[in-house]
Coordinates of C-alpha atoms in Angstrom, one line a residue:
X1 CA 101.9 118.5 109.9
X2 CA 103.6 119.1 113.1
X3 CA 107.2 118.8 114.1
X4 CA 108.3 119.5 117.4
X5 CA 111.3 120.7 119.2
X6 CA 110.9 121.3 123.0
X7 CA 112.8 124.6 123.9
X8 CA 113.0 127.8 125.4
X9 CA 115.4 129.9 123.4
X10 CA 114.5 130.4 119.8
X11 CA 114.6 127.1 117.9
X12 CA 112.3 125.2 115.6
X13 CA 111.0 121.3 116.7
X14 CA 111.5 121.8 113.3
X15 CA 111.0 123.6 115.1
X16 CA 113.3 127.4 118.7
X17 CA 114.4 127.0 122.2
X18 CA 115.2 128.2 125.9
X19 CA 118.6 127.2 125.5
X20 CA 117.9 124.1 124.2
X21 CA 115.8 122.0 121.9
X22 CA 113.6 119.6 123.5
X23 CA 111.2 117.6 121.6
X24 CA 107.7 118.3 117.0
X25 CA 107.2 119.7 115.1
X26 CA 105.0 120.9 114.3
X27 CA 105.1 118.0 113.0
X28 CA 107.8 120.4 110.1
X29 CA 107.4 118.3 111.2
X30 CA 102.0 118.7 113.0
X31 CA 102.2 115.7 111.1
X32 CA 101.6 115.9 107.9
X33 CA 104.6 113.7 108.5
X34 CA 107.9 114.8 106.6
X35 CA 109.4 111.6 105.6
X36 CA 112.7 112.4 104.0
X37 CA 112.5 109.3 101.4
X38 CA 111.5 110.9 98.4
X39 CA 110.6 109.7 94.9
X40 CA 108.0 109.1 92.3
X41 CA 107.9 110.4 88.8
X42 CA 104.7 109.2 87.4
X43 CA 102.3 108.2 84.7
X44 CA 101.2 110.9 82.4
X45 CA 98.0 112.3 83.8
X46 CA 96.6 115.7 83.7
X47 CA 97.4 118.4 86.2
X48 CA 94.7 118.9 88.9
X49 CA 92.2 121.7 88.5
X50 CA 92.3 124.4 91.3
X51 CA 90.1 122.6 93.9
X52 CA 91.5 119.0 93.9
X53 CA 88.8 117.4 96.1
X54 CA 85.7 119.2 94.9
X55 CA 86.5 119.7 91.0
X56 CA 88.9 117.0 89.9
X57 CA 87.5 114.5 87.7
X58 CA 87.1 111.1 89.6
X59 CA 88.3 107.9 88.1
X60 CA 91.5 109.4 86.6
X61 CA 94.8 108.3 87.9
X62 CA 96.7 111.3 89.3
X63 CA 100.4 111.8 89.9
X64 CA 100.0 114.3 92.4
X65 CA 97.8 115.9 94.9
X66 CA 97.8 119.4 96.6
X67 CA 95.4 121.2 98.9
X68 CA 93.9 123.5 96.3
X69 CA 95.1 121.8 93.1
X70 CA 98.3 123.8 92.6
X71 CA 101.0 121.4 91.4
X72 CA 104.4 122.8 90.3
X73 CA 105.6 119.5 88.9
X74 CA 104.3 117.8 85.6
X75 CA 104.0 113.9 85.3
X76 CA 107.4 112.5 84.8
X77 CA 109.5 115.3 86.0
X78 CA 113.2 114.4 86.4
X79 CA 113.7 115.8 89.8
X80 CA 112.6 118.6 92.2
X81 CA 114.4 121.9 91.5
X82 CA 116.2 122.0 94.8
X83 CA 117.7 118.6 94.4
X84 CA 121.4 118.0 93.5
X85 CA 121.6 115.0 91.0
X86 CA 125.3 115.9 90.3
X87 CA 126.4 115.8 93.8
X88 CA 128.7 113.1 94.9
X89 CA 127.8 110.3 97.2
X90 CA 130.0 109.4 100.2
X91 CA 131.3 110.4 103.7
X92 CA 129.7 110.6 107.0
X93 CA 127.4 113.3 108.4
X94 CA 127.4 113.6 112.3
X95 CA 125.1 116.2 113.2
X96 CA 122.7 117.3 116.1
X97 CA 119.3 117.3 114.9
X98 CA 117.0 120.4 115.6
X99 CA 113.5 118.8 115.0
X100 CA 112.1 115.3 115.6
X101 CA 108.7 113.5 115.7
X102 CA 106.4 111.0 117.6
X103 CA 108.3 109.3 120.5
X104 CA 111.8 110.5 119.4
X105 CA 114.4 111.8 121.8
X106 CA 117.4 114.0 121.1
X107 CA 118.9 113.2 124.5
X108 CA 118.8 109.3 124.7
X109 CA 117.0 106.4 123.2
X110 CA 115.9 102.9 124.2
X111 CA 113.9 101.5 121.2
X112 CA 114.3 101.5 117.4
X113 CA 110.6 101.7 116.8
X114 CA 109.6 105.4 116.2
X115 CA 105.9 105.1 115.6
X116 CA 104.5 104.0 118.9
X117 CA 103.8 106.1 122.0
X118 CA 106.0 104.4 124.5
X119 CA 109.7 104.4 124.6
X120 CA 112.5 106.9 123.4
X121 CA 113.5 106.4 119.8
X122 CA 116.2 108.1 118.0
X123 CA 115.5 110.9 115.6
X124 CA 115.5 110.2 111.9
X125 CA 114.1 106.9 112.1
X126 CA 111.6 107.9 109.5
X127 CA 114.4 108.0 106.7
X128 CA 114.3 104.1 106.9
X129 CA 110.7 104.0 105.5
X130 CA 109.0 105.1 102.5
X131 CA 105.4 106.2 101.9
X132 CA 102.7 106.1 99.3
X133 CA 103.3 109.8 98.3
X134 CA 105.9 112.3 99.7
X135 CA 106.1 116.2 99.9
X136 CA 107.8 118.8 97.6
X137 CA 109.6 121.1 99.9
X138 CA 109.2 123.9 97.5
X139 CA 105.5 123.7 97.3
X140 CA 103.2 124.8 100.4
X141 CA 101.2 121.4 100.4
X142 CA 102.0 119.3 97.3
X143 CA 102.7 115.6 97.5
X144 CA 103.8 113.3 94.7
X145 CA 103.7 109.4 94.3
X146 CA 106.6 107.4 95.7
X147 CA 105.5 103.7 96.4
X148 CA 102.5 104.7 94.5
X149 CA 102.7 105.7 90.9
X150 CA 99.2 107.0 91.0
X151 CA 96.2 107.6 93.1
X152 CA 92.5 107.7 91.9
X153 CA 89.8 109.3 93.7
X154 CA 86.3 107.6 94.0
X155 CA 83.1 109.4 92.8
X156 CA 82.2 110.6 96.4
X157 CA 85.8 111.6 97.0
X158 CA 86.0 109.5 100.2
X159 CA 87.9 106.6 98.5
X160 CA 91.5 106.6 97.3
X161 CA 93.1 103.7 95.3
X162 CA 96.7 103.7 95.1
X163 CA 98.6 101.8 92.4
X164 CA 101.9 100.6 93.6
X165 CA 105.2 100.6 91.7
X166 CA 106.3 96.9 90.8
X167 CA 109.8 97.8 91.6
X168 CA 109.4 98.9 95.1
X169 CA 111.4 96.7 97.6
X170 CA 112.2 96.4 101.3
X171 CA 115.5 96.2 102.5
X172 CA 115.5 92.4 102.6
X173 CA 114.7 92.4 98.8
X174 CA 111.1 91.3 99.2
X175 CA 108.5 93.3 97.2
X176 CA 106.3 96.0 98.9
X177 CA 102.8 94.8 98.0
X178 CA 99.3 96.1 98.6
X179 CA 98.9 93.7 101.4
X180 CA 101.8 95.4 103.3
X181 CA 100.2 98.8 102.8
X182 CA 96.8 97.9 103.9
X183 CA 98.5 96.1 106.9
X184 CA 100.4 99.0 108.0
X185 CA 97.5 101.5 107.8
X186 CA 95.4 99.1 110.0
X187 CA 98.4 98.6 112.3
X188 CA 99.0 102.2 112.8
X189 CA 95.3 102.9 113.4
X190 CA 95.4 100.1 116.0
X191 CA 98.9 100.6 117.8
X192 CA 100.5 103.6 116.2
X193 CA 101.5 106.7 118.0
X194 CA 98.6 109.0 118.8
X195 CA 99.9 111.7 116.3
X196 CA 99.6 109.0 113.6
X197 CA 96.4 107.3 115.1
X198 CA 94.3 110.5 114.9
X199 CA 94.1 111.3 111.3
X200 CA 93.0 107.6 110.8
X201 CA 90.1 108.1 113.1
X202 CA 87.6 108.3 110.1
X203 CA 89.5 105.7 108.0
X204 CA 86.8 103.0 107.5
X205 CA 88.8 100.5 105.6
X206 CA 92.3 99.9 104.3
X207 CA 92.3 96.9 102.0
X208 CA 94.5 95.1 99.2
X209 CA 93.0 94.6 95.9
X210 CA 95.4 92.1 94.1
X211 CA 99.1 92.6 94.7
X212 CA 99.5 96.3 93.3
X213 CA 96.2 98.1 94.1
X214 CA 95.4 99.2 97.7
X215 CA 92.2 101.1 98.6
X216 CA 91.9 103.6 101.5
X217 CA 88.3 104.3 102.5
X218 CA 87.0 107.1 104.8
X219 CA 83.8 107.9 106.3
X220 CA 83.1 111.2 104.9
X221 CA 83.4 113.1 108.2
X222 CA 87.2 113.4 107.7
X223 CA 88.9 116.7 106.9
X224 CA 88.8 117.2 103.1
X225 CA 92.6 117.6 103.0
X226 CA 93.2 114.5 105.3
X227 CA 94.7 112.3 102.5
X228 CA 97.6 114.8 102.2
X229 CA 98.5 113.7 105.7
X230 CA 97.8 110.1 105.6
X231 CA 99.4 109.5 102.3
X232 CA 102.9 110.2 103.8
X233 CA 102.6 107.4 106.6
X234 CA 105.4 104.9 106.9
X235 CA 104.8 101.4 105.2
X236 CA 106.3 98.3 107.0
X237 CA 106.6 94.8 106.0
X238 CA 103.6 92.7 107.2
X239 CA 105.8 89.4 107.4
X240 CA 108.3 91.2 109.6
X241 CA 105.7 92.8 112.0
X242 CA 103.9 89.5 112.3
X243 CA 107.1 87.7 113.3
X244 CA 108.7 90.4 115.5
X245 CA 105.8 92.2 116.8
X246 CA 105.2 96.1 116.9
X247 CA 106.1 97.6 120.3
X248 CA 108.9 99.5 121.9
X249 CA 110.3 96.6 123.9
X250 CA 113.2 95.7 121.6
X251 CA 116.1 97.4 119.9
X252 CA 115.1 96.0 116.6
X253 CA 114.0 98.3 113.7
X254 CA 110.8 97.4 111.8
X255 CA 111.7 96.4 108.2
X256 CA 111.3 99.3 105.9
X257 CA 112.2 100.3 102.2
X258 CA 113.6 103.9 102.5
X259 CA 116.8 105.3 101.4
X260 CA 118.7 104.4 104.8
X261 CA 118.5 101.7 107.2
X262 CA 119.8 101.3 110.7
X263 CA 123.4 100.6 110.9
X264 CA 125.7 100.6 114.0
X265 CA 124.2 102.0 117.5
X266 CA 124.6 101.8 121.1
X267 CA 121.5 102.5 122.9
X268 CA 121.4 106.1 124.5
X269 CA 124.8 106.8 123.0
X270 CA 124.9 107.0 119.2
X271 CA 123.1 105.5 116.1
X272 CA 124.3 105.3 112.5
X273 CA 122.0 105.2 109.4
X274 CA 123.6 103.7 106.3
X275 CA 122.7 104.5 102.8
X276 CA 121.0 101.9 100.8
X277 CA 123.3 101.8 97.8
X278 CA 120.7 100.1 95.6
X279 CA 117.8 102.0 97.0
X280 CA 114.8 100.9 94.8
X281 CA 113.7 104.6 94.0
X282 CA 117.0 106.4 93.5
X283 CA 116.4 107.2 89.9
X284 CA 112.6 108.3 90.3
X285 CA 112.0 112.0 90.0
X286 CA 111.4 113.2 93.5
X287 CA 114.2 110.9 95.1
X288 CA 116.9 111.9 92.4
X289 CA 119.5 114.1 93.8
X290 CA 118.9 113.4 97.7
X291 CA 120.5 111.3 100.4
X292 CA 124.1 111.9 99.4
X293 CA 125.8 110.8 102.7
X294 CA 127.0 107.2 103.1
X295 CA 126.4 107.4 106.8
X296 CA 124.3 109.7 108.9
X297 CA 125.2 109.5 112.6
X298 CA 123.7 111.1 115.6
X299 CA 125.5 111.1 118.9
X300 CA 123.6 111.5 122.2
X301 CA 124.7 114.0 124.9
X302 CA 122.6 114.5 127.9
X303 CA 124.3 117.6 128.7
X304 CA 124.1 120.6 126.2
X305 CA 127.5 121.8 127.0
X306 CA 129.0 118.4 126.3
X307 CA 127.4 118.4 122.8
X308 CA 128.9 121.8 122.0
X309 CA 132.3 120.7 123.2
X310 CA 132.0 117.7 120.8
X311 CA 131.3 119.9 118.0
X312 CA 134.3 122.1 118.9
X313 CA 136.7 119.2 118.8
X314 CA 135.3 117.9 115.4
X315 CA 133.5 114.9 116.6
X316 CA 130.2 116.5 115.5
X317 CA 130.2 118.2 112.1
X318 CA 127.1 120.2 112.0
X319 CA 125.1 122.2 114.4
X320 CA 122.3 124.4 114.5
X321 CA 122.7 126.8 117.6
X322 CA 119.5 127.6 119.5
X323 CA 121.1 129.5 122.3
X324 CA 121.7 133.1 121.6
X325 CA 124.4 133.6 124.2
X326 CA 126.6 130.7 123.0
X327 CA 126.1 132.1 119.3
X328 CA 127.2 135.4 120.4
X329 CA 130.1 134.4 122.9
X330 CA 130.9 130.6 122.5
X331 CA 132.1 130.5 118.8
X332 CA 135.7 131.6 119.5
X333 CA 137.8 128.4 119.5
X334 CA 140.7 127.4 117.3
X335 CA 138.8 126.0 114.3
X336 CA 136.6 129.1 113.9
X337 CA 139.6 131.3 113.9
X338 CA 141.4 129.3 111.2
X339 CA 138.5 128.8 109.0
X340 CA 137.9 125.1 109.5
X341 CA 134.5 125.8 111.2
X342 CA 132.1 128.3 109.4
X343 CA 129.2 130.1 111.0
X344 CA 126.3 131.2 108.8
X345 CA 122.7 132.3 108.6
X346 CA 120.3 130.1 106.7
X347 CA 116.9 131.6 105.8
X348 CA 114.1 130.2 107.8
X349 CA 111.1 128.2 106.3
X350 CA 107.9 129.9 105.2
X351 CA 105.8 128.0 107.8
X352 CA 103.9 129.1 110.9
X353 CA 105.8 128.4 114.0
X354 CA 104.5 128.3 117.6
X355 CA 107.0 128.7 120.5
X356 CA 106.2 129.5 123.9
X357 CA 105.2 128.5 127.6
X358 CA 102.3 126.2 128.1
X359 CA 100.0 126.3 131.0
X360 CA 98.3 122.9 131.6
X361 CA 94.6 123.7 132.2
X362 CA 94.0 120.2 133.4
X363 CA 95.3 121.5 136.6
X364 CA 92.7 123.6 138.7
X365 CA 94.8 126.7 139.2
X366 CA 95.2 127.4 135.4
X367 CA 91.5 127.1 134.3
X368 CA 90.6 130.7 134.7
X369 CA 91.8 132.9 131.8
X370 CA 92.5 135.8 134.2
X371 CA 95.0 133.5 136.0
X372 CA 96.8 132.7 132.5
X373 CA 97.0 136.5 131.6
X374 CA 98.4 137.3 134.9
X375 CA 101.3 134.8 134.5
X376 CA 101.9 136.2 131.2
X377 CA 102.4 139.6 132.9
X378 CA 105.4 138.1 134.6
X379 CA 107.3 137.3 131.8
X380 CA 109.5 140.2 130.9
X381 CA 110.6 139.6 127.3
X382 CA 112.3 143.0 126.8
X383 CA 114.6 142.2 129.8
X384 CA 115.2 138.8 128.8
X385 CA 116.0 139.5 125.1
X386 CA 118.4 142.3 126.2
X387 CA 120.3 140.7 129.2
X388 CA 120.2 137.0 128.1
X389 CA 119.8 136.8 124.3
X390 CA 121.8 139.8 123.0
X391 CA 118.7 141.3 121.5
X392 CA 118.6 138.3 119.0
X393 CA 114.8 137.8 119.0
X394 CA 111.7 139.2 118.1
X395 CA 108.6 138.9 120.3
X396 CA 105.9 136.3 119.3
X397 CA 102.3 137.1 119.7
X398 CA 100.5 134.7 117.2
X399 CA 99.9 130.9 117.1
X400 CA 100.8 131.2 113.6
X401 CA 103.7 133.5 113.7
X402 CA 105.8 134.4 110.5
X403 CA 102.9 133.4 108.4
X404 CA 99.9 134.9 106.5
X405 CA 97.6 133.3 109.0
X406 CA 98.7 135.7 111.6
X407 CA 95.9 137.9 112.9
X408 CA 96.9 141.6 112.9
X409 CA 95.1 144.7 114.1
X410 CA 91.1 144.7 113.7
X411 CA 89.5 142.0 112.2
X412 CA 88.9 142.3 108.3
X413 CA 85.3 142.3 107.2
X414 CA 85.6 138.7 106.2
X415 CA 87.2 137.9 109.6
X416 CA 84.4 139.8 111.3
X417 CA 81.7 137.9 109.3
X418 CA 83.1 134.6 110.7
X419 CA 83.6 135.9 114.1
X420 CA 80.0 137.2 114.6
X421 CA 78.8 133.4 114.3
X422 CA 80.4 132.8 117.7
X423 CA 79.1 136.1 119.7
X424 CA 78.6 135.1 123.1
X425 CA 80.7 132.1 122.9
X426 CA 84.1 133.2 122.1
X427 CA 86.0 135.5 124.4
X428 CA 85.2 139.1 123.9
X429 CA 88.8 140.1 123.5
X430 CA 88.8 138.2 120.1
X431 CA 86.4 140.7 118.4
X432 CA 88.8 143.5 118.6
X433 CA 92.5 144.2 118.1
X434 CA 94.3 141.1 117.9
X435 CA 95.5 140.2 121.6
X436 CA 99.2 141.1 122.1
X437 CA 101.8 139.8 124.7
X438 CA 102.3 142.8 127.2
X439 CA 105.3 145.0 126.7
X440 CA 107.5 145.7 129.8
X441 CA 109.7 148.5 130.8
X442 CA 112.7 146.4 130.4
X443 CA 113.7 146.6 134.1
X444 CA 112.9 142.8 134.9
X445 CA 110.3 143.8 137.3
X446 CA 107.9 146.1 135.6
X447 CA 105.8 147.3 138.5
X448 CA 102.8 148.1 136.3
X449 CA 102.6 144.6 134.8
X450 CA 102.9 143.1 138.4
X451 CA 100.4 145.4 139.6
X452 CA 97.9 144.3 136.9
X453 CA 98.8 140.5 137.5
X454 CA 97.9 140.8 140.9
X455 CA 94.5 142.6 140.2
X456 CA 93.6 139.7 137.8
X457 CA 94.5 137.0 140.5
X458 CA 92.2 138.8 143.0
X459 CA 89.4 138.9 140.6
X460 CA 90.0 135.1 140.0
X461 CA 89.6 134.5 143.7
X462 CA 93.2 134.2 144.8
X463 CA 94.0 136.1 148.0
X464 CA 97.4 136.1 149.9
X465 CA 98.0 134.3 153.1
X466 CA 101.4 134.2 154.6
X467 CA 103.1 135.5 151.4
X468 CA 101.4 133.0 149.2
X469 CA 98.1 133.0 147.3
X470 CA 95.4 130.8 148.3
X471 CA 91.8 130.2 146.8
X472 CA 88.7 130.1 148.9
X473 CA 89.3 126.3 149.5
X474 CA 92.5 127.2 151.1
X475 CA 94.5 125.7 148.4
X476 CA 98.0 127.1 148.0
X477 CA 99.0 128.4 144.4
X478 CA 101.8 126.4 143.2
X479 CA 103.4 126.4 139.8
X480 CA 106.2 124.0 138.7
X481 CA 108.1 124.6 135.6
X482 CA 109.2 121.2 134.2
X483 CA 112.4 121.3 132.3
X484 CA 115.1 119.0 131.3
X485 CA 118.3 121.1 131.3
X486 CA 119.8 123.2 134.0
X487 CA 120.1 126.1 131.3
X488 CA 116.5 126.9 131.9
X489 CA 117.4 127.9 135.6
X490 CA 119.4 130.8 134.5
X491 CA 117.3 131.8 131.6
X492 CA 113.9 131.8 133.9
X493 CA 115.3 133.4 136.9
X494 CA 113.5 136.7 136.4
X495 CA 110.2 135.0 135.4
X496 CA 110.2 133.0 138.5
X497 CA 111.1 135.8 140.8
X498 CA 108.2 137.7 139.3
X499 CA 105.7 134.9 139.9
X500 CA 106.9 134.6 143.6
X501 CA 106.5 138.5 143.8
X502 CA 102.8 138.2 143.1
X503 CA 102.3 135.4 145.6
X504 CA 102.6 132.2 143.3
X505 CA 104.8 129.5 144.8
X506 CA 106.9 128.8 141.7
X507 CA 109.6 126.5 141.2
X508 CA 111.7 125.0 138.3
X509 CA 112.1 121.2 138.4
X510 CA 114.9 119.6 136.3
X511 CA 114.4 116.0 135.4
X512 CA 116.2 113.5 133.0
X513 CA 115.4 113.1 129.3
X514 CA 113.2 109.9 129.6
X515 CA 111.2 111.2 132.6
X516 CA 110.8 114.5 130.8
X517 CA 109.2 112.9 127.9
X518 CA 107.1 110.4 129.9
X519 CA 105.6 113.3 131.9
X520 CA 105.0 115.4 128.8
X521 CA 103.2 112.8 127.2
X522 CA 101.1 112.0 130.2
X523 CA 100.4 115.8 130.7
X524 CA 102.0 115.4 134.2
X525 CA 103.0 119.0 134.5
X526 CA 102.1 122.6 135.6
X527 CA 104.1 124.3 132.8
X528 CA 106.4 123.4 130.0
X529 CA 108.0 125.1 127.1
X530 CA 107.4 123.8 123.6
X531 CA 108.1 124.8 120.0
X532 CA 106.0 123.2 117.1
X533 CA 106.2 123.9 113.5
X534 CA 103.1 123.5 111.2
X535 CA 103.0 122.8 107.7
X536 CA 102.7 125.7 105.2
X537 CA 99.1 125.0 104.7
X538 CA 97.7 123.8 108.0
X539 CA 95.1 121.1 108.2
X540 CA 92.6 120.1 110.5
X541 CA 94.8 117.0 111.4
X542 CA 97.6 119.1 112.7
X543 CA 95.5 121.7 114.4
X544 CA 93.4 119.0 116.3
X545 CA 96.7 117.7 117.7
X546 CA 97.3 120.9 119.6
X547 CA 93.9 122.6 120.0
X548 CA 90.9 120.3 119.7
X549 CA 88.9 119.1 122.6
X550 CA 89.1 115.5 120.9
X551 CA 92.9 115.5 121.8
X552 CA 92.8 117.1 125.2
X553 CA 92.7 113.7 127.0
X554 CA 94.7 111.8 124.4
X555 CA 98.1 111.1 125.9
X556 CA 100.9 111.6 123.6
X557 CA 99.3 114.5 121.4
X558 CA 100.4 118.0 121.2
X559 CA 97.4 119.4 123.3
X560 CA 99.7 120.3 126.1
X561 CA 97.2 123.0 127.6
X562 CA 94.4 120.8 127.6
X563 CA 92.4 123.2 125.2
X564 CA 88.7 121.9 125.0
X565 CA 86.6 124.7 123.6
X566 CA 83.7 124.3 121.2
X567 CA 84.4 127.3 119.3
X568 CA 88.0 126.4 118.6
X569 CA 86.7 122.9 117.6
X570 CA 84.3 124.4 115.1
X571 CA 86.9 126.8 113.7
X572 CA 89.2 123.9 113.1
X573 CA 86.5 121.9 111.3
X574 CA 85.8 124.9 109.1
X575 CA 89.5 125.2 108.3
X576 CA 89.4 121.4 107.3
X577 CA 86.6 122.1 104.7
X578 CA 88.0 125.3 103.4
X579 CA 87.7 125.0 99.5
X580 CA 90.2 127.8 98.6
X581 CA 93.3 129.4 100.1
X582 CA 91.7 132.6 101.0
X583 CA 88.9 130.8 102.8
X584 CA 91.4 128.9 104.8
X585 CA 93.4 132.0 105.5
X586 CA 90.3 133.9 106.9
X587 CA 89.5 131.0 109.2
X588 CA 92.9 130.6 110.5
X589 CA 93.2 134.3 111.4
X590 CA 89.9 134.1 113.2
X591 CA 91.3 130.9 114.9
X592 CA 94.4 132.9 116.0
X593 CA 92.2 135.6 117.4
X594 CA 90.3 133.2 119.5
X595 CA 93.3 131.3 120.9
X596 CA 95.2 134.5 121.7
X597 CA 92.1 135.7 123.7
X598 CA 92.1 132.3 125.6
X599 CA 95.5 132.8 126.6
X600 CA 96.3 129.0 126.5
X601 CA 100.0 129.5 125.7
X602 CA 102.3 132.5 126.4
X603 CA 104.2 133.0 123.2
X604 CA 107.8 133.9 123.6
X605 CA 110.1 134.8 120.9
X606 CA 111.1 133.8 117.2
X607 CA 114.0 133.9 114.8
X608 CA 113.7 134.5 111.2
X609 CA 117.0 132.6 110.2
X610 CA 118.7 129.2 111.2
X611 CA 121.9 129.8 112.9
X612 CA 124.2 127.3 111.7
X613 CA 127.8 126.2 112.4
X614 CA 129.7 123.5 110.5
X615 CA 133.1 122.1 109.8
X616 CA 133.9 123.3 106.2
X617 CA 133.7 120.1 104.4
X618 CA 130.1 120.2 102.8
X619 CA 128.6 121.2 99.6
X620 CA 125.0 122.3 99.2
X621 CA 122.7 124.0 96.6
X622 CA 121.9 127.7 97.1
X623 CA 118.4 127.0 95.8
X624 CA 117.1 126.0 99.5
X625 CA 113.5 125.0 99.5
X626 CA 111.0 127.4 101.2
X627 CA 109.0 125.0 103.3
X628 CA 111.3 122.5 104.8
X629 CA 115.0 122.1 105.5
X630 CA 116.3 118.2 106.0
X631 CA 120.0 119.2 105.9
X632 CA 120.9 115.7 106.0
X633 CA 119.1 114.9 102.7
X634 CA 120.0 118.1 100.9
X635 CA 123.8 118.5 101.7
X636 CA 126.8 116.3 100.6
X637 CA 130.4 115.6 101.6
X638 CA 133.3 117.1 99.6
X639 CA 136.5 115.3 99.8
X640 CA 138.8 117.8 98.8
X641 CA 137.4 120.2 101.4
X642 CA 137.6 117.6 104.0
X643 CA 141.3 116.9 103.2
X644 CA 142.1 120.6 103.5
X645 CA 141.0 120.7 106.9
X646 CA 142.3 117.3 108.1
X647 CA 138.9 115.5 108.0
X648 CA 139.4 113.1 105.2

C-alpha cells in the first residue's frame, strides 16, 4: 500500500515534510488501501499454513489471509487487541490529517468522489466505505473479512470467491449484494483512480453468483499477493452510481456502507463526517472498539500558519507537527503553559518510508545519472538539519528507510547471488557498498562536494556559458522546484544557492494547492518533494506505483521520477512472487541497492516518532498498533476532560 504526504520536512503521507505535508501514502497509505472501516469475525475455519497461496487447501472457506499465512486472530475473535470496546461514543474530533490517498487534497476540495483521478477530494472519504476485507494494524500483512464472511481460493489460486454477510447494508438501508461488489470492481477497473486501476490490470472477471457470492478471477500474471490489495477496495451501490454517475463533477458522495457518512460541508472550507449510529458491522470482531467520535471534522487552511493559529485558539483539536522549527519554538502559548494543550511523542510505525526530492527524468536534463548525483551533492543536510531543523532528523539513504528491507554495507551472499543475474545491466555501484547520500562539512557550501558536482556535470556534457551550464545543443540547464507553500523558500535557500553556484539556473515556484496537484498528477514539473509510506510487507502493486516502467507514463501514479528500467521491473516481479518473507527481504534489499545506484530520488531525512499536540480532552489505548495509526479511529472523546479545559 502506499499513502502519501507531500512534504519537505520530516512527515509521513502517512506519510514527513519540508515544512508541510503535501499529498500518499505510501499508500499507509502504496495502496494496499487502508480503509478505516473495520469488521469481520467469521465462520469457524482453519488457520492458513505458512504459504497461503502456494500451500493452502483450495476450496476451503477462509476467515482471513496474509502474505505468508501468519494470521494472529482465530475465527470468531471478539476484537483486535488494540481496539477499545469499552471507550465511550460521542464528541467531535477536529484534526489536521497527516496522510491522504488518491485525488485527496489537504488544502482544498471540490469533489466528494475520492476514487477518480480528476478533482480534489477531502481526506478521509474512505471511512464512508466498506470493503470485502480489512487490514489488522498489528500484523504486517493480514486481512480479515468485513463485507465478506469468508473467501475461498480456486484450485489454480487465480480465482477468489467471497461469501457476503447477509446483514451488510448501505447507508440508505439497502442490502450490499454480490451485484454491487462485482459492479464496483468493474467500475474501478474502467474509471477508477490509476492507483486503484493498476492492481486490477490482470483481473479478468468480477461476477456475481447469486445475491451473496462474488467471484474475482485473475489471469495468472498478477502478483501472488495481489488479492491483499484488491480485497480492500471500496464497494459502492450500483443503483446509486447508475443514477448519479461516477466522476468528480459534483459534490455528491457515492453511496457507501462504512462507519461514517458525509454530513455538513462547505467546498474548500470544511467537511464533517457523521458516525453511523446503526452501522451494520459495529459488533463484528474487527470493527468492535473503533470509530468513537460522533463527528470527524476537517477544516482546510491554504496557509500553514493559519492552520497552526486555528489549533492554538482551539478551533482545531489535534495536530501532528511536521515542522521542526515550529515544534521547537512555536509551542509556547497560553494553552500549552496552563496544560490545556499537551505535546507528546508517539512511536512511529514499523513500515518503510521514502521521503525526498524527485527529479523528473521525463525532462531531458535529468536523464543522466551523473546529473542526478551532482544535484544531490548540492543538498547540505548537515547544515540544514542544524540551522533549520534543530538537529531533529536523521539522514535517509534508503528507499526502504527504517525497515528490514534497507540495504546496508556489502551485499550478503544471498543478495550477491541475485545481483549477479543483472551483471552488465544494473549500475555498477549497486554491486558494492550500498550507496549513501553525501556527507558535507556542514558549512552550507561544501567546496569539495560542489567541486565533485561540477566535475560530474562536465562529464555529462554540460559546460558553462555566461555563468550558466549549457549542453552541446546550446540548451540552458534550468531546474524549477515546484512547491505549494512559501515555507519551502526558506528551507531550500541553501540548496538553491548551491545549484546556482555550479551553473544550474535553479528557481522555486510556489503554486496554489489545486494547480500543484494537477501538475504533480500530470508529471508537469522538474523537481518536487514527496513522502510515501509503504506497507510493512511491500507488494508488487505498491512498488509498481513508484518504480515500474508500466507506470512511468500513467498520470496519477506515484512514479514521479519516470523510472523505467528493465532491471527494476524484473526485481519488482520477483518480489511479487516471493514465497517466503526471507526471499522477499533479500529481493527488496537488492532493489534498494539498484534504486540507490540509479539516484532517481534524493532521500532527505526521517523521524522515528510522531510529534503530536492535542487539546487534553481525549482518551486512547496505550496499546498502539505497530503498522498503522488512524488516530480518528482509535482515540475517543472524554467529557470530563473536556469540561476541565472549557471544551465541553
